[in-house]
CSV table of C-alpha atoms in Angstrom, one decimal:
chain,number,residue,atom,x,y,z
X,47,MET,CA,0.2,0.0,0.0
X,48,THR,CA,1.0,3.7,-1.0
X,49,PRO,CA,1.6,6.4,1.1
X,50,ASP,CA,-1.4,7.9,-0.6
X,51,ALA,CA,-3.6,5.1,-0.1
X,52,ILE,CA,-2.6,4.9,3.6
X,53,ALA,CA,-3.7,8.7,3.6
X,54,GLY,CA,-6.7,7.7,1.9
X,55,LEU,CA,-8.0,5.2,4.3
X,56,LEU,CA,-7.5,6.7,7.0
X,57,GLN,CA,-9.0,9.9,5.7
X,58,ARG,CA,-12.1,7.8,4.7
X,59,GLN,CA,-12.3,6.6,8.4
X,60,ARG,CA,-12.2,9.9,9.8
X,61,THR,CA,-14.9,10.6,7.5
X,62,THR,CA,-17.6,7.7,8.5
X,63,PHE,CA,-16.5,8.3,12.1
X,64,HIS,CA,-17.4,11.9,11.7
X,65,SER,CA,-20.5,10.9,10.5
X,66,GLY,CA,-21.7,9.4,13.4
X,67,ALA,CA,-22.3,6.0,11.5
X,68,THR,CA,-20.2,4.4,15.0
X,69,ARG,CA,-21.6,6.3,17.6
X,70,SER,CA,-24.8,4.5,18.9
X,71,VAL,CA,-24.7,1.3,21.1
X,72,ALA,CA,-26.3,-0.3,18.2
X,73,ALA,CA,-24.4,0.5,15.6
X,74,ARG,CA,-21.4,-0.7,17.8
X,75,ARG,CA,-22.9,-3.9,18.9
X,76,ALA,CA,-23.7,-4.9,15.0
X,77,LEU,CA,-19.9,-4.1,14.4
X,78,LEU,CA,-19.5,-6.9,17.3
X,79,ASP,CA,-21.3,-9.1,16.2
X,80,LEU,CA,-19.9,-8.6,12.7
X,81,LEU,CA,-16.6,-9.3,14.4
X,82,ASP,CA,-18.3,-12.6,15.8
X,83,ALA,CA,-19.1,-13.7,12.4
X,84,ALA,CA,-16.6,-12.9,11.0
X,85,ILE,CA,-13.9,-15.0,12.7
X,86,ARG,CA,-16.4,-18.0,12.9
X,87,ARG,CA,-17.1,-18.0,9.4
X,88,HIS,CA,-12.9,-18.0,8.9
X,89,GLU,CA,-11.9,-19.9,11.6
X,90,ALA,CA,-10.7,-22.8,10.1
X,91,ALA,CA,-8.5,-21.2,7.8
X,92,LEU,CA,-7.2,-18.8,10.9
X,93,PHE,CA,-6.4,-22.0,12.5
X,94,ALA,CA,-4.3,-23.7,9.7
X,95,ALA,CA,-2.2,-20.0,9.3
X,96,LEU,CA,-1.6,-20.6,13.1
X,97,LYS,CA,-0.8,-23.8,13.1
X,98,GLN,CA,1.9,-23.1,9.7
X,99,ASP,CA,3.2,-19.9,11.6
X,100,LEU,CA,3.7,-21.5,15.1
X,101,GLY,CA,3.0,-25.1,14.8
X,102,LYS,CA,-0.2,-24.5,17.2
X,103,SER,CA,-2.4,-26.8,17.6
X,104,ASP,CA,-6.5,-26.4,16.4
X,105,PHE,CA,-7.0,-26.8,20.7
X,106,GLU,CA,-4.3,-24.3,21.4
X,107,ALA,CA,-5.9,-22.1,18.4
X,108,TYR,CA,-9.1,-22.0,19.9
X,109,THR,CA,-7.8,-21.7,24.0
X,110,THR,CA,-4.7,-19.3,23.2
X,111,GLU,CA,-6.1,-17.2,20.6
X,112,VAL,CA,-10.1,-16.9,19.4
X,113,GLY,CA,-11.6,-18.7,22.2
X,114,LEU,CA,-10.4,-15.3,24.0
X,115,VAL,CA,-11.5,-12.9,21.5
X,116,TYR,CA,-15.3,-15.3,21.6
X,117,LYS,CA,-15.3,-14.0,25.3
X,118,GLU,CA,-14.4,-10.5,25.1
X,119,ILE,CA,-16.6,-10.0,22.5
X,120,LYS,CA,-19.6,-11.6,24.4
X,121,HIS,CA,-18.3,-10.0,27.7
X,122,ALA,CA,-19.0,-6.6,25.6
X,123,ARG,CA,-21.4,-6.8,24.1
X,124,LYS,CA,-23.4,-7.6,27.0
X,125,ARG,CA,-22.4,-4.6,28.8
X,126,LEU,CA,-21.9,-2.0,26.6
X,127,ALA,CA,-24.8,0.3,27.3
X,128,ARG,CA,-24.0,0.1,30.8
X,129,TRP,CA,-19.9,0.7,29.8
X,130,SER,CA,-21.6,3.6,27.2
X,131,ARG,CA,-23.6,6.0,29.9
X,132,PRO,CA,-22.4,9.0,31.0
X,133,ARG,CA,-21.1,9.1,34.6
X,134,ARG,CA,-22.2,11.1,37.3
X,135,ALA,CA,-19.5,12.7,39.6
X,136,ARG,CA,-19.8,14.7,42.8
X,137,THR,CA,-20.3,18.4,42.6
X,138,ASP,CA,-18.6,21.0,44.5
X,139,LEU,CA,-19.9,23.0,47.2
X,140,HIS,CA,-18.2,26.3,45.6
X,141,ASN,CA,-19.9,25.2,42.2
X,142,LEU,CA,-23.9,24.4,43.2
X,143,PRO,CA,-26.0,25.1,42.2
X,144,GLY,CA,-25.0,22.5,39.3
X,145,SER,CA,-24.1,18.9,38.1
X,146,SER,CA,-21.1,16.9,37.1
X,147,ARG,CA,-20.7,14.4,35.2
X,148,LEU,CA,-18.5,12.5,32.6
X,149,TYR,CA,-19.0,11.8,29.3
X,150,PRO,CA,-17.3,8.5,27.1
X,151,GLU,CA,-16.1,10.2,23.9
X,152,PRO,CA,-14.2,7.4,21.3
X,153,TYR,CA,-10.7,9.0,20.3
X,154,GLY,CA,-11.4,8.7,16.4
X,155,VAL,CA,-9.6,6.8,13.7
X,156,CYS,CA,-7.2,3.9,15.5
X,157,LEU,CA,-4.2,2.3,15.0
X,158,ILE,CA,-3.7,-0.8,16.6
X,159,ILE,CA,-0.3,-2.9,16.0
X,160,ALA,CA,-0.4,-6.5,16.7
X,161,PRO,CA,3.0,-8.8,17.3
X,162,TRP,CA,3.7,-12.6,16.3
X,163,ASN,CA,3.6,-15.0,18.9
X,164,TYR,CA,-0.5,-14.6,19.4
X,165,PRO,CA,-1.3,-12.9,16.2
X,166,VAL,CA,-4.5,-13.4,16.4
X,167,GLN,CA,-5.7,-12.7,19.8
X,168,LEU,CA,-3.5,-9.7,20.1
X,169,LEU,CA,-4.8,-8.0,17.1
X,170,LEU,CA,-8.4,-8.5,17.4
X,171,SER,CA,-8.7,-8.6,21.9
X,172,PRO,CA,-8.3,-4.9,20.6
X,173,LEU,CA,-10.3,-4.4,18.4
X,174,VAL,CA,-13.0,-5.3,20.2
X,175,GLY,CA,-12.3,-2.5,22.7
X,176,ALA,CA,-12.3,0.2,19.5
X,177,ILE,CA,-15.4,-1.0,18.2
X,178,ALA,CA,-17.2,-1.0,22.0
X,179,ALA,CA,-16.1,2.6,22.6
X,180,GLY,CA,-17.0,3.7,18.8
X,181,ASN,CA,-13.7,4.1,17.0
X,182,THR,CA,-12.8,2.7,13.8
X,183,ALA,CA,-9.7,1.2,13.0
X,184,VAL,CA,-7.2,0.1,11.4
X,185,VAL,CA,-5.5,-3.1,12.1
X,186,LYS,CA,-1.9,-3.7,11.4
X,187,PRO,CA,-1.4,-7.9,12.1
X,188,SER,CA,2.2,-9.1,12.2
X,189,GLU,CA,4.6,-9.6,8.5
X,190,VAL,CA,6.5,-12.3,10.9
X,191,ALA,CA,3.3,-14.6,11.8
X,192,ALA,CA,2.8,-14.2,7.5
X,193,ALA,CA,0.1,-16.7,7.2
X,194,THR,CA,-1.9,-15.6,10.1
X,195,ALA,CA,-1.7,-12.4,8.4
X,196,ALA,CA,-3.0,-13.0,5.0
X,197,ALA,CA,-5.4,-14.8,6.7
X,198,LEU,CA,-7.0,-11.9,9.0
X,199,GLN,CA,-6.5,-9.8,5.8
X,200,ALA,CA,-8.7,-11.8,3.6
X,201,MET,CA,-11.0,-11.9,6.9
X,202,PHE,CA,-11.2,-8.3,7.2
X,203,ASP,CA,-11.7,-8.0,3.3
X,204,ASP,CA,-14.4,-10.3,3.0
X,205,CYS,CA,-16.5,-9.3,6.2
X,206,PHE,CA,-16.1,-5.4,6.7
X,207,ASP,CA,-16.4,-2.4,4.7
X,208,PRO,CA,-12.4,-0.2,5.2
X,209,ALA,CA,-14.3,2.6,6.1
X,210,LEU,CA,-15.3,1.6,9.5
X,211,VAL,CA,-12.7,-1.0,9.8
X,212,ALA,CA,-9.6,-2.2,7.5
X,213,ALA,CA,-6.5,-4.5,7.8
X,214,VAL,CA,-3.3,-4.0,6.1
X,215,CYS,CA,-0.2,-5.9,5.6
X,216,GLY,CA,3.5,-5.1,5.2
X,217,ASP,CA,7.1,-5.1,7.0
X,218,ALA,CA,8.7,-2.8,9.7
X,219,GLU,CA,9.2,-0.3,6.6
X,220,PHE,CA,5.2,0.0,5.8
X,221,THR,CA,4.4,-0.2,9.6
X,222,SER,CA,7.1,2.9,10.1
X,223,ARG,CA,5.4,4.8,7.1
X,224,LEU,CA,1.9,4.0,8.5
X,225,LEU,CA,2.9,5.6,12.3
X,226,ASP,CA,4.1,8.9,10.7
X,227,GLU,CA,0.1,9.2,9.7
X,228,PRO,CA,-2.1,11.3,11.6
X,229,CYS,CA,-4.8,8.9,13.9
X,230,ASP,CA,-6.3,9.2,17.6
X,231,LYS,CA,-5.0,6.9,19.4
X,232,ILE,CA,-2.0,3.7,18.3
X,233,PHE,CA,-2.4,0.6,20.2
X,234,PHE,CA,0.8,-1.0,20.0
X,235,THR,CA,1.6,-4.7,21.4
X,236,GLY,CA,5.6,-6.2,21.0
X,237,SER,CA,9.2,-5.4,22.0
X,238,VAL,CA,10.6,-2.8,24.2
X,239,PRO,CA,12.8,-1.5,21.6
X,240,VAL,CA,10.2,-1.1,18.9
X,241,GLY,CA,7.8,0.4,21.3
X,242,ARG,CA,9.6,3.1,21.8
X,243,ILE,CA,9.9,3.6,18.2
X,244,VAL,CA,6.2,3.7,18.1
X,245,MET,CA,5.8,6.3,20.7
X,246,GLU,CA,8.9,8.1,20.0
X,247,LYS,CA,6.6,8.7,16.3
X,248,ALA,CA,3.4,9.2,18.6
X,249,ALA,CA,5.1,12.0,20.7
X,250,ARG,CA,5.3,14.2,17.5
X,251,ARG,CA,1.2,14.5,17.1
X,252,LEU,CA,0.6,13.9,20.7
X,253,THR,CA,-1.2,11.0,19.4
X,254,PRO,CA,-2.5,9.0,22.8
X,255,VAL,CA,-0.7,5.6,23.0
X,256,THR,CA,-2.0,2.2,24.5
X,257,LEU,CA,1.8,0.4,24.6
X,258,GLU,CA,1.9,-3.7,25.7
X,259,LEU,CA,5.9,-4.5,25.9
X,260,GLY,CA,7.4,-6.9,27.8
X,261,GLY,CA,10.5,-8.0,30.4
X,262,LYS,CA,11.5,-10.6,32.4
X,263,SER,CA,8.8,-11.7,34.4
X,264,PRO,CA,10.2,-13.6,37.5
X,265,VAL,CA,8.5,-16.2,39.7
X,266,ILE,CA,9.3,-16.6,43.4
X,267,VAL,CA,9.1,-19.8,45.1
X,268,ASP,CA,9.2,-19.6,48.5
X,269,HIS,CA,9.5,-22.2,51.7
X,270,SER,CA,6.1,-23.0,52.1
X,271,ALA,CA,5.2,-23.9,48.3
X,272,ASN,CA,3.8,-27.0,47.1
X,273,LEU,CA,6.3,-28.0,45.2
X,274,GLY,CA,4.3,-30.5,42.8
X,275,TYR,CA,1.9,-28.5,42.3
X,276,THR,CA,4.4,-25.4,41.6
X,277,ALA,CA,6.0,-27.7,38.8
X,278,ARG,CA,3.1,-28.2,37.0
X,279,LYS,CA,1.7,-25.1,36.9
X,280,ILE,CA,5.4,-23.4,36.0
X,281,VAL,CA,6.0,-26.3,33.3
X,282,TRP,CA,2.8,-25.2,31.2
X,283,GLY,CA,2.6,-21.5,31.4
X,284,LYS,CA,6.5,-21.4,30.5
X,285,TYR,CA,6.4,-24.3,27.8
X,286,LEU,CA,3.2,-23.0,26.3
X,287,ASN,CA,3.5,-21.8,22.5
X,288,ALA,CA,7.0,-22.7,22.6
X,289,GLY,CA,8.1,-19.9,25.9
X,290,GLN,CA,6.9,-17.4,23.2
X,291,THR,CA,4.2,-15.9,25.8
X,292,CYS,CA,4.9,-12.0,27.0
X,293,VAL,CA,3.8,-12.7,30.6
X,294,ALA,CA,5.3,-16.6,30.5
X,295,PRO,CA,7.9,-17.1,33.7
X,296,ASP,CA,11.3,-15.3,32.6
X,297,TYR,CA,13.3,-16.9,35.6
X,298,LEU,CA,12.4,-18.4,39.0
X,299,LEU,CA,13.9,-17.2,42.5
X,300,VAL,CA,13.7,-20.2,44.6
X,301,GLU,CA,14.3,-19.6,48.4
X,302,GLY,CA,16.6,-22.5,49.4
X,303,ALA,CA,19.2,-24.8,47.1
X,304,ASP,CA,17.4,-28.1,48.1
X,305,ARG,CA,14.0,-26.9,47.6
X,306,ALA,CA,15.5,-25.4,44.3
X,307,ALA,CA,17.2,-28.7,43.3
X,308,GLU,CA,13.4,-30.5,44.1
X,309,LEU,CA,11.4,-28.4,42.2
X,310,VAL,CA,14.0,-28.8,39.2
X,311,ALA,CA,13.7,-32.5,39.6
X,312,LEU,CA,9.5,-32.4,39.6
X,313,MET,CA,10.0,-30.5,36.9
X,314,ARG,CA,11.9,-32.3,34.9
X,315,THR,CA,9.3,-35.3,35.5
X,316,THR,CA,6.4,-33.1,34.5
X,317,ILE,CA,8.0,-32.6,31.0
X,318,THR,CA,7.7,-35.6,30.4
X,319,GLU,CA,4.9,-35.9,31.7
X,320,PHE,CA,3.1,-33.4,29.5
X,321,TYR,CA,5.6,-34.0,26.3
X,322,GLY,CA,6.9,-37.0,26.4
X,323,THR,CA,10.4,-38.7,26.4
X,324,ASP,CA,11.3,-37.1,23.2
X,325,PRO,CA,9.8,-33.6,23.0
X,326,LEU,CA,11.7,-33.4,19.6
X,327,ALA,CA,10.2,-36.2,18.0
X,328,ALA,CA,6.4,-35.5,18.1
X,329,GLU,CA,4.6,-34.5,15.2
X,330,GLU,CA,3.0,-31.6,16.3
X,331,GLY,CA,4.0,-28.9,18.8
X,332,SER,CA,4.8,-25.6,19.0
X,333,ARG,CA,7.5,-24.2,16.9
X,334,ILE,CA,10.5,-21.0,17.3
X,335,ILE,CA,8.2,-18.6,15.1
X,336,ASN,CA,11.8,-18.8,12.7
X,337,GLY,CA,15.6,-18.9,11.9
X,338,ARG,CA,16.6,-15.6,13.2
X,339,HIS,CA,14.9,-16.1,16.9
X,340,PHE,CA,16.1,-20.4,16.9
X,341,GLN,CA,19.8,-18.8,16.3
X,342,ARG,CA,19.5,-16.6,19.0
X,343,LEU,CA,17.9,-18.8,21.7
X,344,THR,CA,20.7,-21.4,20.3
X,345,ALA,CA,23.3,-18.3,21.3
X,346,MET,CA,22.1,-18.2,24.3
X,347,LEU,CA,22.3,-22.0,25.0
X,348,GLY,CA,25.7,-22.3,24.3
X,349,ASP,CA,27.2,-25.5,23.9
X,350,GLY,CA,29.1,-27.5,27.0
X,351,ASP,CA,27.6,-25.8,29.8
X,352,THR,CA,26.7,-28.6,32.2
X,353,SER,CA,24.0,-26.3,34.1
X,354,ILE,CA,21.8,-26.7,30.5
X,355,LEU,CA,18.9,-29.6,31.6
X,356,GLY,CA,17.7,-30.6,28.0
X,357,GLY,CA,18.4,-27.7,24.9
X,358,ARG,CA,18.1,-30.4,22.5
X,359,ARG,CA,17.2,-28.3,19.4
X,360,ASP,CA,16.0,-29.1,15.6
X,361,ALA,CA,17.0,-26.4,13.7
X,362,ALA,CA,15.0,-27.5,10.3
X,363,ARG,CA,11.5,-27.3,12.5
X,364,CYS,CA,12.6,-24.6,14.2
X,365,ARG,CA,11.6,-26.8,17.4
X,366,ILE,CA,13.7,-26.4,20.6
X,367,GLU,CA,12.8,-29.0,23.8
X,368,PRO,CA,11.5,-27.9,27.6
X,369,THR,CA,15.4,-26.4,29.1
X,370,ILE,CA,16.2,-25.5,32.1
X,371,ILE,CA,19.1,-23.5,32.9
X,372,PHE,CA,20.9,-24.8,36.9
X,373,PRO,CA,21.6,-23.6,39.2
X,374,ALA,CA,21.9,-20.3,36.8
X,375,ASP,CA,24.0,-17.3,37.1
X,376,PRO,CA,22.5,-14.3,37.2
X,377,ALA,CA,25.2,-13.3,34.3
X,378,HIS,CA,24.0,-15.9,32.1
X,379,PRO,CA,23.3,-14.9,28.9
X,380,SER,CA,19.4,-16.1,29.6
X,381,MET,CA,19.4,-12.9,32.0
X,382,THR,CA,20.3,-10.3,30.0
X,383,ASP,CA,17.1,-9.5,28.0
X,384,GLU,CA,13.5,-11.5,28.3
X,385,ILE,CA,14.1,-15.0,26.7
X,386,PHE,CA,11.0,-15.4,24.6
X,387,GLY,CA,11.7,-19.1,24.2
X,388,PRO,CA,11.2,-22.6,26.3
X,389,ILE,CA,14.3,-22.0,28.3
X,390,LEU,CA,13.9,-21.4,31.9
X,391,PRO,CA,16.7,-20.1,34.0
X,392,VAL,CA,16.3,-21.6,37.7
X,393,ILE,CA,18.2,-19.5,40.4
X,394,PRO,CA,18.6,-20.7,44.3
X,395,ARG,CA,18.3,-17.8,46.9
X,396,ASP,CA,19.3,-18.1,50.8
X,397,SER,CA,16.4,-16.2,51.9
X,398,PHE,CA,13.0,-14.6,51.0
X,399,ASP,CA,14.6,-11.7,51.2
X,400,ASP,CA,16.8,-12.5,48.5
X,401,CYS,CA,14.0,-13.2,46.1
X,402,ILE,CA,12.2,-10.3,47.0
X,403,ALA,CA,15.7,-7.9,46.5
X,404,PHE,CA,17.0,-10.1,43.3
X,405,ALA,CA,13.2,-9.0,41.4
X,406,ARG,CA,13.2,-5.1,42.6
X,407,GLU,CA,16.7,-4.5,41.2
X,408,ARG,CA,15.5,-5.1,37.7
X,409,PRO,CA,13.3,-3.0,35.9
X,410,LYS,CA,9.9,-3.6,36.1
X,411,PRO,CA,7.7,-6.8,34.6
X,412,LEU,CA,4.7,-7.2,32.6
X,413,ALA,CA,4.4,-9.9,35.2
X,414,ALA,CA,5.5,-11.6,38.3
X,415,TYR,CA,4.4,-14.6,40.1
X,416,LEU,CA,4.5,-15.8,43.6
X,417,PHE,CA,4.1,-19.5,44.8
X,418,SER,CA,3.0,-19.6,48.6
X,419,GLU,CA,1.7,-20.6,51.3
X,420,SER,CA,2.6,-17.8,53.5
X,421,ARG,CA,0.4,-14.9,54.1
X,422,ALA,CA,2.8,-12.8,55.3
X,423,ASN,CA,4.9,-13.6,52.3
X,424,ARG,CA,2.2,-12.9,50.0
X,425,ALA,CA,1.5,-10.0,51.4
X,426,ARG,CA,5.4,-8.6,51.1
X,427,PHE,CA,5.2,-9.7,47.4
X,428,LEU,CA,2.1,-7.8,46.6
X,429,SER,CA,3.2,-4.6,48.4
X,430,GLU,CA,6.9,-4.8,47.3
X,431,VAL,CA,7.4,-6.8,43.8
X,432,SER,CA,6.5,-3.8,41.3
X,433,CYS,CA,5.1,-5.5,37.7
X,434,GLY,CA,2.0,-5.0,35.3
X,435,GLY,CA,-0.1,-7.6,37.0
X,436,GLY,CA,0.8,-11.5,37.5
X,437,GLY,CA,-0.5,-14.6,39.8
X,438,ILE,CA,0.0,-15.7,43.3
X,439,ASN,CA,0.4,-19.7,42.5
X,440,SER,CA,-0.7,-19.1,39.6
X,441,VAL,CA,1.2,-18.1,35.9
X,442,VAL,CA,-0.3,-16.8,32.7
X,443,LEU,CA,-4.1,-17.0,33.7
X,444,HIS,CA,-4.8,-13.5,34.7
X,445,VAL,CA,-4.2,-12.4,31.5
X,446,ALA,CA,-7.9,-14.5,29.9
X,447,SER,CA,-9.5,-12.6,32.5
X,448,THR,CA,-12.2,-9.8,31.4
X,449,HIS,CA,-12.5,-9.1,34.6
X,450,LEU,CA,-8.6,-8.2,35.5
X,451,PRO,CA,-7.2,-5.1,32.9
X,452,PHE,CA,-3.8,-6.5,31.7
X,453,GLY,CA,-1.0,-4.2,31.0
X,454,GLY,CA,2.7,-2.9,31.9
X,455,VAL,CA,4.2,-0.9,34.2
X,456,GLY,CA,7.2,1.3,33.3
X,457,PRO,CA,9.5,-0.5,31.0
X,458,SER,CA,7.0,-3.0,30.5
X,459,GLY,CA,3.9,-0.9,29.0
X,460,LEU,CA,1.7,2.1,29.4
X,461,GLY,CA,-2.0,1.6,29.9
X,462,SER,CA,-3.8,-1.7,30.3
X,463,TYR,CA,-7.0,-3.3,28.7
X,464,HIS,CA,-9.1,-6.4,28.5
X,465,GLY,CA,-12.8,-6.4,29.3
X,466,LYS,CA,-14.0,-3.0,30.6
X,467,ALA,CA,-10.5,-1.8,30.6
X,468,SER,CA,-10.5,-2.1,26.8
X,469,PHE,CA,-13.5,0.2,26.1
X,470,ASP,CA,-11.6,2.7,28.2
X,471,ALA,CA,-8.3,2.5,26.4
X,472,PHE,CA,-10.3,3.6,23.1
X,473,THR,CA,-12.1,6.2,25.5
X,474,HIS,CA,-11.9,9.6,26.5
X,475,TRP,CA,-13.7,10.6,29.5
X,476,LYS,CA,-14.6,14.1,28.9
X,477,GLY,CA,-15.5,15.8,32.6
X,478,PHE,CA,-18.3,18.5,32.0
X,479,LEU,CA,-19.9,20.9,34.9
X,480,GLN,CA,-23.5,22.2,34.1
X,481,GLN,CA,-25.0,24.8,36.2
X,482,SER,CA,-28.0,27.2,36.3
X,483,SER,CA,-28.1,30.3,34.6
X,484,ARG,CA,-31.0,31.7,37.7
X,485,PHE,CA,-28.2,31.7,39.9
X,486,GLU,CA,-24.9,33.5,40.1
X,487,LEU,CA,-22.0,33.1,42.3
X,488,LYS,CA,-21.0,36.7,42.6
X,489,ILE,CA,-18.6,36.7,44.7
X,490,ALA,CA,-15.8,35.6,42.6
X,491,TYR,CA,-16.1,38.4,39.9
X,492,PRO,CA,-13.7,41.4,39.8
X,493,GLY,CA,-14.5,43.9,42.6
X,494,ARG,CA,-16.8,41.5,44.7
X,495,GLU,CA,-14.2,39.4,46.2
X,496,PRO,CA,-14.8,38.9,49.7
X,497,SER,CA,-12.4,37.9,52.5
X,498,VAL,CA,-9.6,35.0,52.2
X,499,SER,CA,-11.3,33.5,55.4
X,500,ALA,CA,-14.5,33.2,53.8
X,501,VAL,CA,-13.4,31.4,51.3
X,502,ARG,CA,-11.5,29.1,52.8
X,503,LYS,CA,-14.6,28.3,55.1
X,504,LEU,CA,-16.3,28.1,51.4
X,505,MET,CA,-13.9,26.5,49.2
X,506,GLY,CA,-12.4,24.3,52.4
């Protein structure tokens, strides 16, 4: 798509938005229904594309991709009328008689840019919020998941008026040009370095942004944790989608060396239980997205490191078996950046205090997790570890809730979405004070100022 074509598409959507075509609750519900029907109509093609790009089974494609979008649509549709109503606010004494209200206003033309690791869910879930709030939207799938991008493009071309919702595909240079065009809201999910570029471009026009980024999400396992349960939860959450999940456990901090060794043994048993004695031999299974990322992970593992448990690779199929690094050195290459692959460093620490301190010394992550039966340790963790969100005796699953806002903090992101938070992410709440013309508080006018003591009593 040429720069002129991009500009023309955005202008066409702006004209549609200003016509009011997306503003009524009925129109928004109709678009949500259309999105639901479009996904169902193209579900088989999306499943096939996800298998081609990432090796996802139909079960995984449903439970981690389209099923979550269906749930977001249903949740938003049911509550849309309530979300869209103006909200009353208290009115200060000095503004009486009067009334205060907050009015939800859609931003306008929204740009949604998705990553490759969950290329359906992370494109369409934000779109649910954009539609529910009354916006038009241009969505940009990741070109890295090429088959899925093509399937999504076909779905939008088949089912949507591009003046309302349009999909555009292209490489990084195309995305850069897209970001140079004026829009009213940018929603980006991806890496921290690219997130910085998006924010820099948005800053030139002061365009509001939501950034869903990443980081190294820690798991702390204290002395009281149920290790068998912990092992199963961590193995599932870490190796889902071959570890290519932004909120996957990135590294483990375990209180006590003996407990760490016991947990690692249980995790290895669980890996065999979940993936078989030879995970690489399985015909189906999630794979690394491409050769470049496979080589990045291979370099992280190196050769001859006796702390690596597992680590076998199949370059032809871009697959790496579930791998544990134990005991991991905090200076190991896997501890530098977000791993985004099936590699899990396990670091023993002497005490719970050490675990907390280790996590706090690093940039604020997108997620953090604690496994503990101690109320005191749970309270400390929630109070002292800053993160976007997370779980206690749980990993990853908080992102599947329509009742919890999901987003980062600091370098792991800006803003949140899911459920009502998605509606708010694409809404400007404008505050208005309405007063009666039948009464004036004239003491505010020049020449009628009362004493400061009288004003103090009035304003508090």
